[in-house]
Amino acid sequence: MTIKHIFSVAALAGLLTACGAGNNEPADMENAENGENEVNQSADEAANNDDHENEANQENEADTADREDVKVIAHRGASGHAPESTTHAIDKAIEMDADWIELDIQITADGHLVAFHDDEISRTTDGEGEIGDHTLDELKELDQGSWFNEEYPDRADESFEGAEILTLEEVFEMYGEDVNYYIETKSTYLNEGMEEPMVQMIEDFGYEENVIIQSFHQDSLQEIAAMNNEITLVQLLWWEVDEETGEMTEWLDIVPAPKDMTDADFEAIADYADGVGPHLTYYDGTEVIDEAFVQTLRDHDLMVHVYTVNEEDEMERLIDWGVTGLFTDFPDRLQDVLDNR
Ligand code: G3P
Ligand code: CA
């Protein structure tokens, strides 16, 4: 058993608990930030951005959010409207003026970085097996759009049929420097060594100011921070709630329960990251974070980007708490909430 497989087995146990079968990381947690750039920001404006620390500080200046202080992060693109991680979802997110396009990144069997969320390809394609067991050519043959039409007939569109899995390079080439990319090093226990080619690609495109890298995996972010300290980094966190005791445990043991986090815990994250991406609720409906937690993060100059928030009342409440961004499958809905405040 290779180290990769040992990690896979250990992680799988946690994942099955956190996510239910079929998915990988605390994925699809129904609830899950930042940046300074806007999707349609000009290259000149982008060039004027300060480094990521200044960015974080700017974003945290206000204790309560104004319209422009809350970043709209399109989760897997506008994935409530079109098949996730496809050009259709990205196009819709851009039409909806999302500030950031969120994409999960994994590695194919032949070493290409691709935008794909699940470890397994069966939920969103007509293929079977793990994404990392397939070459890019094999993955390009798959239909990543028809599942959406079957699952959501009211939002179906014939044009979604046959949507391709995209490489990160294709995404960067297609959408260019006027778009901001919020990419995740996903399931690093399966996708070993993705950090170096990812950072290299960002540097080759000159997209250090256009990219945020997020991860549940602290070592992945720390590795990236050591490679390039200009890229903005966000530590994702997922707490599981014991159904009998109510005790909260972060699935990768990065931090204790939110209420038990000390200054040292916040400072340890701030040492390599610029922000934190917590979720609001656990599967059983328990809310794992509150306003005090959000404000404490901000007191430590950390951006607060909560995932994945699709309900307007939750958007309103989190904005009132002072979050600096929200991941959402419905960027249009979040834009409406922000417009109406
Ligand atoms: O990246 C924030 C959020 O996307 C984390 O959840 O499982 O959708 O990647 P997941
Ligand atoms: Ca993600």
Coordinates of C-alpha atoms and ligand atoms in Angstrom, one line a residue:
M1 CA 0.0 0.0 0.0
T2 CA 1.5 3.3 -1.0
I3 CA 1.4 6.4 1.1
K4 CA -1.1 7.7 -1.4
H5 CA -3.4 4.8 -0.7
I6 CA -2.9 5.0 3.1
F7 CA -4.0 8.6 3.0
S8 CA -6.9 7.6 0.7
V9 CA -8.2 5.1 3.1
A10 CA -7.9 7.3 6.1
A11 CA -9.5 10.2 4.4
L12 CA -12.2 8.1 2.9
A13 CA -13.5 7.2 6.4
G14 CA -13.8 10.9 7.3
L15 CA -15.3 11.7 4.0
L16 CA -18.0 9.1 4.1
T17 CA -18.9 10.5 7.5
A18 CA -18.8 14.1 6.3
C19 CA -20.3 13.8 2.9
G20 CA -22.2 10.6 2.3
A21 CA -21.1 8.1 -0.3
G22 CA -20.3 9.2 -3.8
N23 CA -18.7 12.5 -2.9
N24 CA -15.3 13.4 -1.7
E25 CA -14.4 16.2 0.7
P26 CA -16.9 17.9 2.9
A27 CA -18.2 18.6 -0.4
D28 CA -21.6 19.6 -1.2
M29 CA -21.9 20.9 2.2
E30 CA -24.9 22.9 1.6
N31 CA -23.5 25.9 3.1
A32 CA -19.4 27.3 2.4
E33 CA -14.5 34.0 0.1
N34 CA -12.5 36.9 -1.3
G35 CA -10.8 38.9 -3.2
E36 CA -10.4 42.4 -4.4
N37 CA -10.8 41.9 -8.1
E38 CA -14.1 41.9 -9.9
V39 CA -14.8 39.5 -12.7
N40 CA -15.0 42.3 -15.2
Q41 CA -12.3 44.4 -13.7
S42 CA -9.9 45.9 -16.2
A43 CA -6.3 44.7 -16.4
D44 CA -5.2 48.1 -15.3
E45 CA -7.3 47.9 -12.2
A46 CA -6.0 44.4 -11.5
A47 CA -2.4 45.7 -11.9
N48 CA -3.1 48.3 -9.3
N49 CA -4.0 45.7 -6.7
D50 CA -1.7 45.4 -3.8
D51 CA -0.3 42.1 -2.6
H52 CA -2.6 39.6 -0.9
E53 CA -1.9 40.8 2.6
N54 CA -3.0 44.4 1.7
E55 CA -6.0 42.9 -0.1
A56 CA -7.0 41.1 3.0
N57 CA -6.6 44.2 5.1
Q58 CA -8.6 46.3 2.7
E59 CA -11.4 43.8 2.7
N60 CA -11.4 43.7 6.5
E61 CA -11.5 47.5 7.0
A62 CA -15.2 47.7 7.7
D63 CA -16.8 45.9 10.5
T64 CA -20.1 45.7 8.7
A65 CA -20.3 45.1 5.1
D66 CA -21.2 47.5 2.4
R67 CA -22.3 46.4 -1.1
E68 CA -18.7 46.2 -2.4
D69 CA -17.3 44.6 0.7
V70 CA -19.0 41.2 0.2
K71 CA -17.6 39.2 -2.7
V72 CA -19.8 37.1 -4.8
I73 CA -18.1 33.7 -5.3
A74 CA -19.8 31.6 -7.9
H75 CA -19.5 28.0 -6.6
R76 CA -18.4 25.8 -9.4
G77 CA -19.6 28.6 -11.6
A78 CA -23.3 29.5 -11.4
S79 CA -23.9 25.9 -10.7
G80 CA -27.5 26.4 -9.7
H81 CA -28.2 27.4 -13.2
A82 CA -26.0 25.2 -15.3
P83 CA -23.9 22.1 -15.0
E84 CA -21.1 22.7 -12.5
S85 CA -17.5 23.4 -13.6
T86 CA -18.5 23.8 -17.2
T87 CA -18.3 26.7 -19.6
H88 CA -22.0 27.1 -19.2
A89 CA -21.8 27.6 -15.5
I90 CA -18.8 29.9 -15.8
D91 CA -20.4 32.0 -18.6
K92 CA -23.5 32.4 -16.4
A93 CA -21.5 33.4 -13.4
I94 CA -19.7 36.1 -15.5
E95 CA -23.1 37.3 -16.8
M96 CA -24.2 37.6 -13.2
D97 CA -21.2 39.8 -12.3
A98 CA -19.7 37.3 -9.9
D99 CA -16.5 38.6 -8.4
W100 CA -14.9 35.1 -8.4
I101 CA -15.3 31.9 -10.2
E102 CA -14.8 29.0 -7.9
L103 CA -13.5 25.7 -9.3
D104 CA -12.2 22.5 -7.7
I105 CA -9.0 21.2 -9.3
Q106 CA -7.8 17.6 -9.5
I107 CA -5.2 15.7 -11.6
T108 CA -5.8 13.3 -14.4
A109 CA -3.9 10.0 -14.7
D110 CA -1.6 11.7 -17.3
G111 CA -1.0 14.7 -15.1
H112 CA -3.4 17.4 -16.3
L113 CA -5.1 19.8 -13.9
V114 CA -8.8 19.7 -14.5
A115 CA -11.8 21.4 -12.9
F116 CA -13.8 18.7 -11.3
H117 CA -15.4 18.4 -7.8
D118 CA -16.1 14.8 -7.0
D119 CA -13.4 12.1 -6.6
E120 CA -15.8 9.8 -8.6
I121 CA -17.0 10.8 -12.0
S122 CA -20.3 9.0 -12.0
R123 CA -22.5 11.7 -10.5
T124 CA -21.9 14.4 -13.1
T125 CA -20.7 12.4 -16.2
D126 CA -21.6 9.3 -18.1
G127 CA -18.4 7.7 -17.0
E128 CA -17.3 5.5 -14.0
G129 CA -14.4 5.4 -11.6
E130 CA -12.2 8.0 -10.0
I131 CA -11.2 11.0 -12.0
G132 CA -7.5 10.4 -11.3
D133 CA -7.8 6.9 -13.0
H134 CA -8.6 8.5 -16.4
T135 CA -6.4 10.3 -18.9
L136 CA -7.4 13.7 -20.2
D137 CA -8.4 12.2 -23.6
E138 CA -10.7 9.8 -21.9
L139 CA -12.3 12.5 -19.8
K140 CA -12.8 14.7 -22.8
E141 CA -15.0 12.0 -24.3
L142 CA -17.5 12.3 -21.4
D143 CA -20.7 14.2 -21.2
Q144 CA -20.6 16.5 -18.1
G145 CA -23.9 18.3 -18.9
S146 CA -26.8 15.9 -19.5
W147 CA -26.9 14.9 -15.8
F148 CA -28.0 18.5 -15.0
N149 CA -30.9 18.3 -17.4
E150 CA -32.1 15.1 -15.9
E151 CA -31.7 16.3 -12.3
Y152 CA -33.1 19.8 -12.9
P153 CA -35.6 19.6 -15.7
D154 CA -37.0 23.0 -14.9
R155 CA -33.5 24.5 -15.6
A156 CA -32.6 22.1 -18.4
D157 CA -31.1 23.4 -21.6
E158 CA -30.2 21.2 -24.7
S159 CA -27.0 23.2 -25.1
F160 CA -25.7 21.6 -21.8
E161 CA -25.6 18.2 -23.4
G162 CA -22.0 17.0 -24.0
A163 CA -20.4 19.7 -21.9
E164 CA -16.7 18.9 -21.6
I165 CA -14.5 18.6 -18.5
L166 CA -12.2 21.6 -18.6
T167 CA -8.5 21.8 -17.9
L168 CA -7.4 24.7 -15.7
E169 CA -5.2 25.9 -18.6
E170 CA -8.2 25.9 -20.9
V171 CA -10.2 28.0 -18.3
F172 CA -7.3 30.5 -18.0
E173 CA -7.0 30.7 -21.8
M174 CA -10.7 31.0 -22.5
Y175 CA -11.6 33.6 -19.8
G176 CA -8.3 35.5 -19.5
E177 CA -7.1 38.1 -17.1
D178 CA -10.4 39.9 -16.6
V179 CA -11.8 37.1 -14.6
N180 CA -10.9 36.0 -11.1
Y181 CA -10.4 32.4 -10.3
Y182 CA -10.9 30.9 -6.8
I183 CA -9.4 27.5 -7.2
E184 CA -9.2 24.6 -4.8
T185 CA -6.5 22.0 -4.3
K186 CA -9.1 19.2 -4.0
S187 CA -8.7 15.8 -2.3
T188 CA -4.9 16.1 -2.1
Y189 CA -4.7 12.6 -0.6
L190 CA -5.6 11.5 -4.2
N191 CA -4.1 14.4 -6.1
E192 CA -0.6 14.3 -4.9
G193 CA 1.8 17.0 -6.1
M194 CA -0.8 19.3 -7.7
E195 CA 0.5 22.4 -6.0
E196 CA 3.7 22.8 -8.0
P197 CA 2.2 22.7 -11.5
M198 CA -0.7 24.8 -10.3
V199 CA 1.6 27.6 -9.0
Q200 CA 3.7 27.3 -12.1
M201 CA 0.7 27.7 -14.3
I202 CA -0.5 30.8 -12.4
E203 CA 3.0 32.3 -12.7
D204 CA 3.2 31.5 -16.4
F205 CA -0.1 33.3 -17.0
G206 CA 0.9 36.1 -14.6
Y207 CA -2.4 35.5 -12.7
E208 CA -1.1 35.9 -9.2
E209 CA -3.6 38.8 -8.7
N210 CA -6.4 36.9 -10.4
V211 CA -6.3 33.8 -8.3
I212 CA -7.2 32.7 -4.8
I213 CA -6.2 29.2 -3.8
Q214 CA -8.3 27.5 -1.2
S215 CA -8.0 24.2 0.4
F216 CA -9.2 22.1 3.3
H217 CA -5.6 20.7 3.4
Q218 CA -3.4 22.9 5.5
D219 CA -0.2 21.4 4.2
S220 CA -1.2 22.1 0.6
L221 CA -1.7 25.8 1.4
Q222 CA 1.6 25.9 3.4
E223 CA 3.4 24.4 0.5
I224 CA 2.0 27.0 -1.9
A225 CA 2.8 29.8 0.5
A226 CA 6.4 28.6 0.5
M227 CA 6.5 28.6 -3.3
N228 CA 4.9 31.9 -4.0
N229 CA 3.9 34.4 -1.3
E230 CA 1.9 36.6 -3.6
I231 CA -1.0 34.3 -4.1
T232 CA -3.9 34.8 -1.8
L233 CA -4.7 31.7 0.2
V234 CA -7.9 30.7 2.1
Q235 CA -8.1 27.9 4.6
L236 CA -11.3 26.0 4.3
L237 CA -12.7 24.4 7.5
W238 CA -15.4 21.8 8.0
W239 CA -16.7 20.9 11.5
E240 CA -18.6 17.7 12.1
V241 CA -21.2 17.7 14.8
D242 CA -21.6 14.7 17.1
E243 CA -25.3 14.0 17.1
E244 CA -25.4 12.9 20.8
T245 CA -23.1 15.4 22.4
G246 CA -23.2 18.2 20.0
E247 CA -19.4 18.3 20.1
M248 CA -17.8 19.9 17.0
T249 CA -14.7 18.4 15.4
E250 CA -12.9 19.8 12.4
W251 CA -12.5 16.9 10.1
L252 CA -8.8 17.3 9.4
D253 CA -8.0 18.4 13.0
I254 CA -6.7 21.8 11.9
V255 CA -8.5 23.7 14.6
P256 CA -10.8 23.0 17.6
A257 CA -14.5 23.8 17.7
P258 CA -15.1 27.5 16.7
K259 CA -16.0 28.5 20.3
D260 CA -12.7 26.9 21.5
M261 CA -10.4 28.6 19.1
T262 CA -7.8 30.7 20.7
D263 CA -5.8 33.7 19.4
A264 CA -3.0 31.2 18.8
D265 CA -5.3 29.1 16.5
F266 CA -6.3 32.2 14.5
E267 CA -2.7 33.4 14.3
A268 CA -1.5 30.0 13.1
I269 CA -3.8 30.3 10.2
A270 CA -2.9 33.9 9.5
D271 CA 0.7 32.8 9.3
Y272 CA 0.2 31.3 5.9
A273 CA -3.4 32.2 4.8
D274 CA -5.3 35.4 4.1
G275 CA -8.7 34.1 4.9
V276 CA -10.9 31.4 6.2
G277 CA -13.7 29.6 4.5
P278 CA -16.0 28.1 7.1
H279 CA -19.5 26.6 6.6
L280 CA -22.6 27.8 8.4
T281 CA -24.5 24.6 9.1
Y282 CA -23.9 20.9 9.5
Y283 CA -26.0 18.3 7.8
D284 CA -28.3 18.1 10.9
G285 CA -29.0 21.9 10.7
T286 CA -26.7 22.8 13.6
E287 CA -25.1 26.2 13.0
V288 CA -21.3 25.8 13.7
I289 CA -20.3 29.5 13.5
D290 CA -21.8 32.7 14.8
E291 CA -21.3 36.5 14.5
A292 CA -18.6 36.5 17.3
F293 CA -16.6 33.9 15.3
V294 CA -16.9 36.0 12.1
Q295 CA -15.8 39.1 14.0
T296 CA -12.9 37.4 15.6
L297 CA -11.6 36.2 12.2
R298 CA -11.8 39.8 11.0
D299 CA -10.1 41.1 14.1
H300 CA -7.2 38.8 13.0
D301 CA -7.3 40.4 9.5
L302 CA -8.6 37.3 8.0
M303 CA -11.2 37.4 5.2
V304 CA -14.3 35.3 5.9
H305 CA -15.8 33.5 2.9
V306 CA -18.6 31.2 4.0
Y307 CA -19.7 28.2 1.8
T308 CA -22.1 27.3 0.2
V309 CA -25.0 29.8 0.9
N310 CA -28.0 29.6 -1.4
E311 CA -30.8 30.9 0.9
E312 CA -31.5 34.6 1.0
D313 CA -32.2 34.7 4.7
E314 CA -28.9 33.1 5.4
M315 CA -27.1 35.5 3.0
E316 CA -28.7 38.5 4.8
R317 CA -27.7 37.2 8.2
L318 CA -24.1 36.3 7.3
I319 CA -23.7 39.8 5.7
D320 CA -25.0 41.3 8.9
W321 CA -22.4 39.3 10.8
G322 CA -19.6 40.9 8.7
V323 CA -18.5 38.2 6.3
T324 CA -16.4 39.4 3.4
G325 CA -17.7 36.9 0.8
L326 CA -20.1 34.1 0.2
F327 CA -19.8 31.0 -2.0
T328 CA -23.1 30.5 -3.8
D329 CA -24.6 28.4 -6.6
F330 CA -26.8 31.4 -7.3
P331 CA -24.7 34.5 -7.8
D332 CA -27.8 36.3 -9.1
R333 CA -29.6 35.7 -5.8
L334 CA -26.7 37.1 -3.8
Q335 CA -26.4 40.1 -6.1
D336 CA -30.1 40.8 -5.5
V337 CA -29.7 40.6 -1.7
L338 CA -26.7 42.9 -1.9
D339 CA -28.5 45.3 -4.2
N340 CA -31.5 45.5 -1.9
R341 CA -29.6 46.3 1.3
Ligands
G3P1 O1 -14.6 25.7 -1.8 C1 -15.6 26.1 -0.9 C2 -16.6 25.0 -1.1 O2 -16.7 24.7 -2.4 C3 -16.1 23.7 -0.3 O3 -17.0 22.7 -0.6 O4 -17.2 20.5 -1.4 O5 -18.2 22.4 -2.7 O6 -15.7 22.0 -2.6 P1 -17.0 21.9 -1.9
CA2 CA -14.8 23.9 -3.7

